[in-house]
PDB file of C-alpha atoms and ligand atoms in Angstrom:
ATOM      1  CA  MET L   1      -1.364  -0.016  -7.167  1.00 90.00           C
ATOM      2  CA  LYS L   2      -4.539  -1.387  -5.601  1.00 97.00           C
ATOM      3  CA  ARG L   3      -7.807   0.540  -6.223  1.00 98.00           C
ATOM      4  CA  VAL L   4     -10.165   1.375  -3.373  1.00 98.00           C
ATOM      5  CA  VAL L   5     -13.855   2.523  -3.759  1.00 99.00           C
ATOM      6  CA  VAL L   6     -15.449   4.022  -0.653  1.00 98.00           C
ATOM      7  CA  LEU L   7     -19.229   3.846  -0.022  1.00 98.00           C
ATOM      8  CA  ILE L   8     -20.770   6.443   2.173  1.00 98.00           C
ATOM      9  CA  SER L   9     -24.088   7.850   3.256  1.00 98.00           C
ATOM     10  CA  GLY L  10     -23.465  10.696   5.579  1.00 97.00           C
ATOM     11  CA  ALA L  11     -20.878  13.014   7.085  1.00 97.00           C
ATOM     12  CA  GLY L  12     -18.037  11.249   5.542  1.00 98.00           C
ATOM     13  CA  ARG L  13     -15.448  11.790   8.278  1.00 98.00           C
ATOM     14  CA  ASN L  14     -14.005   8.325   7.966  1.00 98.00           C
ATOM     15  CA  LEU L  15     -13.702   9.123   4.153  1.00 98.00           C
ATOM     16  CA  GLN L  16     -12.059  12.372   5.103  1.00 98.00           C
ATOM     17  CA  ALA L  17      -9.603  10.472   7.443  1.00 98.00           C
ATOM     18  CA  LEU L  18      -8.645   8.222   4.322  1.00 98.00           C
ATOM     19  CA  ILE L  19      -8.232  11.295   2.089  1.00 98.00           C
ATOM     20  CA  ASP L  20      -6.022  12.826   4.729  1.00 98.00           C
ATOM     21  CA  ALA L  21      -3.982   9.717   5.182  1.00 98.00           C
ATOM     22  CA  GLN L  22      -3.484   9.591   1.418  1.00 98.00           C
ATOM     23  CA  ARG L  23      -2.491  13.182   1.298  1.00 98.00           C
ATOM     24  CA  HIS L  24       0.086  12.772   4.106  1.00 97.00           C
ATOM     25  CA  GLY L  25       1.551   9.617   2.708  1.00 97.00           C
ATOM     26  CA  ARG L  26       0.094   7.239   5.434  1.00 96.00           C
ATOM     27  CA  LEU L  27      -2.000   5.571   2.602  1.00 98.00           C
ATOM     28  CA  PRO L  28      -0.704   5.097  -0.881  1.00 97.00           C
ATOM     29  CA  ASP L  29      -2.576   6.693  -3.838  1.00 97.00           C
ATOM     30  CA  CYS L  30      -5.339   4.094  -3.820  1.00 98.00           C
ATOM     31  CA  LEU L  31      -8.689   5.944  -3.674  1.00 98.00           C
ATOM     32  CA  VAL L  32     -10.315   5.803  -6.959  1.00 98.00           C
ATOM     33  CA  GLY L  33     -14.079   6.715  -6.365  1.00 98.00           C
ATOM     34  CA  VAL L  34     -16.825   7.443  -3.767  1.00 98.00           C
ATOM     35  CA  ILE L  35     -20.390   6.183  -4.032  1.00 98.00           C
ATOM     36  CA  SER L  36     -23.058   7.810  -1.749  1.00 98.00           C
ATOM     37  CA  SER L  37     -26.461   6.386  -1.215  1.00 98.00           C
ATOM     38  CA  ARG L  38     -27.615   9.849  -0.437  1.00 98.00           C
ATOM     39  CA  ALA L  39     -27.415  12.713  -2.864  1.00 96.00           C
ATOM     40  CA  ASP L  40     -27.248  15.206  -0.018  1.00 95.00           C
ATOM     41  CA  ALA L  41     -24.549  13.425   2.010  1.00 97.00           C
ATOM     42  CA  PRO L  42     -21.976  16.053   3.074  1.00 97.00           C
ATOM     43  CA  GLY L  43     -19.238  13.315   2.250  1.00 98.00           C
ATOM     44  CA  VAL L  44     -20.006  13.754  -1.322  1.00 98.00           C
ATOM     45  CA  GLN L  45     -18.486  17.334  -1.320  1.00 98.00           C
ATOM     46  CA  ARG L  46     -15.485  15.985   0.752  1.00 98.00           C
ATOM     47  CA  ALA L  47     -14.745  13.585  -2.239  1.00 98.00           C
ATOM     48  CA  ARG L  48     -15.183  16.232  -4.888  1.00 97.00           C
ATOM     49  CA  ASP L  49     -13.033  18.601  -2.845  1.00 98.00           C
ATOM     50  CA  ALA L  50     -10.362  15.947  -2.888  1.00 98.00           C
ATOM     51  CA  GLY L  51     -10.768  15.539  -6.701  1.00 98.00           C
ATOM     52  CA  LEU L  52     -12.222  12.116  -6.390  1.00 98.00           C
ATOM     53  CA  PRO L  53     -15.033  11.008  -8.738  1.00 98.00           C
ATOM     54  CA  ALA L  54     -18.148  10.770  -6.663  1.00 98.00           C
ATOM     55  CA  ARG L  55     -21.488   9.124  -7.827  1.00 98.00           C
ATOM     56  CA  CYS L  56     -24.797   9.092  -6.006  1.00 98.00           C
ATOM     57  CA  ILE L  57     -26.726   5.936  -6.357  1.00 98.00           C
ATOM     58  CA  THR L  58     -29.941   6.340  -4.282  1.00 98.00           C
ATOM     59  CA  PRO L  59     -32.233   3.280  -3.139  1.00 97.00           C
ATOM     60  CA  ALA L  60     -35.398   5.262  -4.213  1.00 96.00           C
ATOM     61  CA  ASP L  61     -34.429   4.952  -7.805  1.00 97.00           C
ATOM     62  CA  PHE L  62     -34.455   1.149  -7.756  1.00 98.00           C
ATOM     63  CA  THR L  63     -37.317  -1.398  -7.338  1.00 97.00           C
ATOM     64  CA  ASP L  64     -35.647  -3.514  -4.759  1.00 97.00           C
ATOM     65  CA  ARG L  65     -32.486  -4.260  -2.824  1.00 96.00           C
ATOM     66  CA  PRO L  66     -30.898  -6.579  -5.336  1.00 97.00           C
ATOM     67  CA  GLU L  67     -31.480  -3.971  -8.131  1.00 98.00           C
ATOM     68  CA  PHE L  68     -29.737  -1.333  -6.078  1.00 98.00           C
ATOM     69  CA  ASP L  69     -26.928  -3.510  -5.124  1.00 98.00           C
ATOM     70  CA  ALA L  70     -26.410  -4.512  -8.780  1.00 98.00           C
ATOM     71  CA  ALA L  71     -26.086  -0.792  -9.612  1.00 98.00           C
ATOM     72  CA  LEU L  72     -23.520  -0.306  -6.884  1.00 98.00           C
ATOM     73  CA  MET L  73     -21.532  -3.285  -8.235  1.00 98.00           C
ATOM     74  CA  ARG L  74     -21.658  -2.021 -11.821  1.00 98.00           C
ATOM     75  CA  GLN L  75     -20.166   1.310 -10.642  1.00 98.00           C
ATOM     76  CA  ILE L  76     -17.606  -0.433  -8.301  1.00 98.00           C
ATOM     77  CA  ASP L  77     -16.563  -2.886 -11.086  1.00 98.00           C
ATOM     78  CA  ASP L  78     -16.375  -0.119 -13.657  1.00 98.00           C
ATOM     79  CA  TRP L  79     -13.790   1.593 -11.359  1.00 98.00           C
ATOM     80  CA  ALA L  80     -12.018  -1.844 -11.151  1.00 98.00           C
ATOM     81  CA  ALA L  81     -11.904  -1.800  -7.489  1.00 98.00           C
ATOM     82  CA  ASP L  82      -9.617  -4.241  -5.631  1.00 98.00           C
ATOM     83  CA  TRP L  83     -11.037  -3.134  -2.241  1.00 98.00           C
ATOM     84  CA  VAL L  84     -14.534  -1.805  -1.341  1.00 98.00           C
ATOM     85  CA  VAL L  85     -14.530   0.207   1.910  1.00 98.00           C
ATOM     86  CA  LEU L  86     -17.747   0.993   3.690  1.00 98.00           C
ATOM     87  CA  ALA L  87     -17.502   4.315   5.584  1.00 98.00           C
ATOM     88  CA  GLY L  88     -20.750   5.175   7.301  1.00 97.00           C
ATOM     89  CA  PHE L  89     -22.647   3.429   4.518  1.00 98.00           C
ATOM     90  CA  MET L  90     -26.214   3.059   6.096  1.00 95.00           C
ATOM     91  CA  ARG L  91     -27.556   0.175   3.857  1.00 95.00           C
ATOM     92  CA  ILE L  92     -27.689  -3.502   4.432  1.00 94.00           C
ATOM     93  CA  LEU L  93     -26.121  -5.364   1.537  1.00 97.00           C
ATOM     94  CA  THR L  94     -27.488  -8.399  -0.010  1.00 97.00           C
ATOM     95  CA  PRO L  95     -25.586 -11.750   0.058  1.00 97.00           C
ATOM     96  CA  GLY L  96     -24.864 -11.391  -3.696  1.00 97.00           C
ATOM     97  CA  PHE L  97     -23.042  -8.215  -3.017  1.00 98.00           C
ATOM     98  CA  THR L  98     -21.056  -9.453   0.027  1.00 98.00           C
ATOM     99  CA  GLN L  99     -20.103 -12.531  -1.809  1.00 97.00           C
ATOM    100  CA  HIS L 100     -18.959 -10.761  -4.812  1.00 98.00           C
ATOM    101  CA  TYR L 101     -16.524  -8.875  -2.820  1.00 98.00           C
ATOM    102  CA  ALA L 102     -15.723 -11.505  -0.241  1.00 97.00           C
ATOM    103  CA  GLY L 103     -12.289 -10.948   1.325  1.00 98.00           C
ATOM    104  CA  ARG L 104     -12.044  -7.435  -0.044  1.00 98.00           C
ATOM    105  CA  LEU L 105     -14.861  -5.649   1.661  1.00 98.00           C
ATOM    106  CA  LEU L 106     -14.182  -3.677   4.957  1.00 98.00           C
ATOM    107  CA  ASN L 107     -16.457  -1.851   7.258  1.00 98.00           C
ATOM    108  CA  ILE L 108     -15.976   0.262  10.383  1.00 98.00           C
ATOM    109  CA  HIS L 109     -18.567  -0.084  13.134  1.00 98.00           C
ATOM    110  CA  PRO L 110     -18.701   2.242  16.236  1.00 98.00           C
ATOM    111  CA  SER L 111     -18.619  -0.243  18.943  1.00 98.00           C
ATOM    112  CA  LEU L 112     -16.380  -3.000  20.337  1.00 98.00           C
ATOM    113  CA  LEU L 113     -17.893  -5.855  18.296  1.00 98.00           C
ATOM    114  CA  PRO L 114     -19.372  -8.253  19.219  1.00 98.00           C
ATOM    115  CA  ARG L 115     -20.830  -5.765  21.689  1.00 98.00           C
ATOM    116  CA  HIS L 116     -23.637  -3.532  20.300  1.00 98.00           C
ATOM    117  CA  PRO L 117     -24.091  -4.394  16.615  1.00 97.00           C
ATOM    118  CA  GLY L 118     -26.715  -2.338  14.649  1.00 96.00           C
ATOM    119  CA  LEU L 119     -27.562   1.396  15.231  1.00 96.00           C
ATOM    120  CA  ARG L 120     -27.250   3.749  18.218  1.00 98.00           C
ATOM    121  CA  THR L 121     -24.144   1.958  19.602  1.00 98.00           C
ATOM    122  CA  HIS L 122     -22.998   4.974  21.810  1.00 98.00           C
ATOM    123  CA  ALA L 123     -26.342   5.097  23.588  1.00 98.00           C
ATOM    124  CA  ALA L 124     -26.348   1.313  24.005  1.00 98.00           C
ATOM    125  CA  ALA L 125     -22.894   1.326  25.517  1.00 98.00           C
ATOM    126  CA  ARG L 126     -23.769   4.043  28.007  1.00 98.00           C
ATOM    127  CA  ALA L 127     -27.125   2.319  28.843  1.00 98.00           C
ATOM    128  CA  ALA L 128     -25.200  -0.875  29.374  1.00 98.00           C
ATOM    129  CA  GLY L 129     -22.817   0.931  31.792  1.00 98.00           C
ATOM    130  CA  ASP L 130     -19.878  -0.103  29.657  1.00 98.00           C
ATOM    131  CA  ALA L 131     -16.386   0.986  31.123  1.00 98.00           C
ATOM    132  CA  ARG L 132     -14.778   0.705  27.646  1.00 98.00           C
ATOM    133  CA  HIS L 133     -16.240   1.460  24.204  1.00 98.00           C
ATOM    134  CA  GLY L 134     -14.698   2.183  20.835  1.00 98.00           C
ATOM    135  CA  ALA L 135     -14.766   1.028  17.211  1.00 98.00           C
ATOM    136  CA  THR L 136     -14.032  -2.089  15.165  1.00 98.00           C
ATOM    137  CA  VAL L 137     -12.632  -2.462  11.568  1.00 98.00           C
ATOM    138  CA  HIS L 138     -13.881  -5.866  10.185  1.00 98.00           C
ATOM    139  CA  PHE L 139     -14.325  -7.978   6.954  1.00 98.00           C
ATOM    140  CA  VAL L 140     -17.940  -7.747   5.770  1.00 98.00           C
ATOM    141  CA  THR L 141     -19.845 -10.980   5.546  1.00 97.00           C
ATOM    142  CA  GLU L 142     -23.598 -11.790   5.265  1.00 94.00           C
ATOM    143  CA  ALA L 143     -23.798 -11.563   9.068  1.00 92.00           C
ATOM    144  CA  LEU L 144     -24.606  -7.922   9.927  1.00 90.00           C
ATOM    145  CA  ASP L 145     -21.679  -6.376  11.849  1.00 93.00           C
ATOM    146  CA  GLY L 146     -20.552  -9.917  12.391  1.00 94.00           C
ATOM    147  CA  GLY L 147     -17.657 -10.535   9.925  1.00 97.00           C
ATOM    148  CA  PRO L 148     -14.052 -11.303  11.001  1.00 98.00           C
ATOM    149  CA  ARG L 149     -12.638  -8.473  13.102  1.00 98.00           C
ATOM    150  CA  ILE L 150      -9.248  -6.895  12.205  1.00 98.00           C
ATOM    151  CA  ILE L 151      -8.650  -4.032  14.654  1.00 98.00           C
ATOM    152  CA  GLN L 152     -10.454  -2.512  17.570  1.00 98.00           C
ATOM    153  CA  GLY L 153      -9.730   0.686  19.338  1.00 98.00           C
ATOM    154  CA  ALA L 154     -10.975   1.302  22.772  1.00 98.00           C
ATOM    155  CA  LEU L 155     -11.355   4.198  25.199  1.00 98.00           C
ATOM    156  CA  MET L 156     -12.633   4.601  28.631  1.00 98.00           C
ATOM    157  CA  VAL L 157     -16.237   5.957  28.811  1.00 98.00           C
ATOM    158  CA  ARG L 158     -16.298   8.992  31.341  1.00 98.00           C
ATOM    159  CA  PRO L 159     -19.178   9.598  33.600  1.00 96.00           C
ATOM    160  CA  GLU L 160     -19.788  13.048  31.982  1.00 97.00           C
ATOM    161  CA  ASP L 161     -19.887  11.489  28.488  1.00 98.00           C
ATOM    162  CA  THR L 162     -23.262  12.082  26.564  1.00 98.00           C
ATOM    163  CA  ASP L 163     -24.104  10.069  23.461  1.00 98.00           C
ATOM    164  CA  GLU L 164     -22.767  12.954  21.304  1.00 98.00           C
ATOM    165  CA  THR L 165     -19.445  13.381  23.243  1.00 98.00           C
ATOM    166  CA  LEU L 166     -18.859   9.617  23.264  1.00 98.00           C
ATOM    167  CA  ALA L 167     -19.557   9.591  19.368  1.00 98.00           C
ATOM    168  CA  GLU L 168     -17.007  12.346  18.858  1.00 98.00           C
ATOM    169  CA  ARG L 169     -14.343  10.869  21.011  1.00 98.00           C
ATOM    170  CA  VAL L 170     -14.724   7.459  19.304  1.00 98.00           C
ATOM    171  CA  MET L 171     -14.521   9.153  15.898  1.00 98.00           C
ATOM    172  CA  VAL L 172     -11.449  11.356  16.819  1.00 98.00           C
ATOM    173  CA  GLU L 173      -9.584   9.073  19.091  1.00 97.00           C
ATOM    174  CA  VAL L 174     -10.313   5.825  17.468  1.00 98.00           C
ATOM    175  CA  GLU L 175     -12.029   5.643  14.113  1.00 98.00           C
ATOM    176  CA  ARG L 176      -9.699   8.115  12.361  1.00 98.00           C
ATOM    177  CA  ARG L 177      -6.690   6.224  13.448  1.00 97.00           C
ATOM    178  CA  ILE L 178      -7.746   2.583  12.847  1.00 98.00           C
ATOM    179  CA  TYR L 179      -9.489   2.783   9.469  1.00 98.00           C
ATOM    180  CA  PRO L 180      -6.748   4.375   7.441  1.00 98.00           C
ATOM    181  CA  GLN L 181      -4.276   1.920   8.898  1.00 97.00           C
ATOM    182  CA  ALA L 182      -6.431  -1.082   8.094  1.00 98.00           C
ATOM    183  CA  VAL L 183      -6.948   0.230   4.654  1.00 98.00           C
ATOM    184  CA  ALA L 184      -3.216   0.709   4.265  1.00 98.00           C
ATOM    185  CA  TRP L 185      -2.528  -2.923   5.276  1.00 98.00           C
ATOM    186  CA  ALA L 186      -5.204  -4.075   2.712  1.00 98.00           C
ATOM    187  CA  VAL L 187      -3.739  -2.225  -0.237  1.00 98.00           C
ATOM    188  CA  ALA L 188      -0.264  -3.311   0.694  1.00 98.00           C
ATOM    189  CA  GLY L 189      -1.532  -6.860   0.315  1.00 98.00           C
ATOM    190  CA  ARG L 190      -0.741  -7.573   4.070  1.00 97.00           C
ATOM    191  CA  LEU L 191      -4.302  -8.407   5.170  1.00 98.00           C
ATOM    192  CA  THR L 192      -6.200 -11.596   4.346  1.00 98.00           C
ATOM    193  CA  VAL L 193      -9.067 -13.592   5.448  1.00 98.00           C
ATOM    194  CA  ASP L 194      -9.544 -17.293   4.953  1.00 96.00           C
ATOM    195  CA  ALA L 195     -12.645 -19.486   4.386  1.00 93.00           C
ATOM    196  CA  MET L 196     -12.837 -20.217   8.210  1.00 95.00           C
ATOM    197  CA  GLY L 197     -12.814 -16.365   8.888  1.00 96.00           C
ATOM    198  CA  ARG L 198      -9.314 -16.268  10.215  1.00 98.00           C
ATOM    199  CA  VAL L 199      -7.598 -12.915   9.633  1.00 98.00           C
ATOM    200  CA  GLY L 200      -4.063 -12.801   8.536  1.00 98.00           C
ATOM    201  CA  LEU L 201      -1.724  -9.834   8.802  1.00 97.00           C
ATOM    202  CA  ASP L 202       1.508 -10.649   6.988  1.00 96.00           C
ATOM    203  CA  ASP L 203       2.471 -14.249   8.066  1.00 92.00           C
ATOM    204  CA  ARG L 204       0.676 -14.047  11.329  1.00 95.00           C
ATOM    205  CA  THR L 205      -3.024 -15.180  12.034  1.00 97.00           C
ATOM    206  CA  LEU L 206      -4.658 -13.063  14.487  1.00 97.00           C
ATOM    207  CA  GLN L 207      -6.052 -14.720  17.438  1.00 96.00           C
ATOM    208  CA  ALA L 208      -7.853 -11.583  18.428  1.00 96.00           C
ATOM    209  CA  PRO L 209      -8.401  -8.196  16.809  1.00 98.00           C
ATOM    210  CA  LEU L 210      -5.438  -5.734  16.852  1.00 98.00           C
ATOM    211  CA  SER L 211      -5.511  -2.890  19.218  1.00 97.00           C
ATOM    212  CA  LEU L 212      -4.328   0.746  19.465  1.00 96.00           C
ATOM    213  CA  ASP L 213      -1.505  -0.657  21.577  1.00 94.00           C
ATOM    214  CA  ASP L 214      -0.475  -2.871  18.706  1.00 93.00           C
ATOM    215  CA  LEU L 215      -0.417   0.140  16.406  1.00 91.00           C
ATOM    216  CA  GLU L 216       1.842   1.993  18.819  1.00 90.00           C
ATOM    217  CA  ALA L 217       4.079  -0.943  18.865  1.00 89.00           C
ATOM    218  CA  GLY L 218       4.537  -0.437  15.171  1.00 83.00           C
ATOM    219  CA  PHE L 219       2.462  -2.853  13.161  1.00 75.00           C
TER     220      PHE L 219
HETATM  221  C1  GRF F   1     -19.191   6.268  11.855  1.00 92.36           C
HETATM  222  O1  GRF F   1     -19.223   6.191  13.361  1.00 92.36           O
HETATM  223  C2  GRF F   1     -18.945   4.822  11.526  1.00 92.36           C
HETATM  224  O2  GRF F   1     -18.193   4.010  12.388  1.00 92.36           O
HETATM  225  C3  GRF F   1     -20.385   4.210  11.276  1.00 92.36           C
HETATM  226  O3  GRF F   1     -21.009   5.369  10.911  1.00 92.36           O
HETATM  227  C4  GRF F   1     -20.329   6.634  11.192  1.00 92.36           C
HETATM  228  C5  GRF F   1     -20.215   7.344   9.933  1.00 92.36           C
HETATM  229  O4  GRF F   1     -19.666   8.537  10.065  1.00 92.36           O
HETATM  230  N1  GRF F   1     -20.246   3.258  10.454  1.00 92.36           N
HETATM  231  P1  GRF F   1     -18.977   9.319   8.783  1.00 92.36           P
HETATM  232  O5  GRF F   1     -20.023   9.307   7.822  1.00 92.36           O
HETATM  233  O6  GRF F   1     -17.762   8.496   8.431  1.00 92.36           O
HETATM  234  O7  GRF F   1     -18.643  10.657   9.321  1.00 92.36           O
END
């Protein structure tokens, strides 16, 4: 079975979605450990409650970014991870890290990339007057929030949405659905990316990221 290590920094709701998916058989038994970049992240308790080993590796304990990333890599490789899954991990990774895990490093970003990379995406979508907003699962490369996209889930922004309600809707209606599915494809060996950044699912090369409609259609 493929082994997955999850990196978090905060609430850990995406981590929880993965734990729940594993518990309900929508994800095989693949989660082997969780690393948090913050000792007080609530996600650490979620990991421990699920019986997963959890380690805190905090940037303040290291002299620079490469040293911090090297410590992450040591722990991830100690756990013999096949896939590394970023779930609200609020650190920019060095090229050394992204190259080490190239093709087996996933992230979820709360916007319809390439719209709104970076932080405060829900506020940005509202400020831009976007009719649609959502979240994207993508392979991680050196380009911040710019790696090859796998699946995007979209919802309609409502006039009465605030940044907070929009964030909540994206989490509940989109993120909790698309991330466990993408990780399930990954550990089943169904998901690939080639040197040109083309994403493959089974024997099909994706011309565009998959959508919630594709999920409903039974991918
Ligand atoms: C999510 O919106 C995720 O898309 C983004 O950071 C947030 C993390 O939330 N990368 P959580 O820690 O999974 O609750």
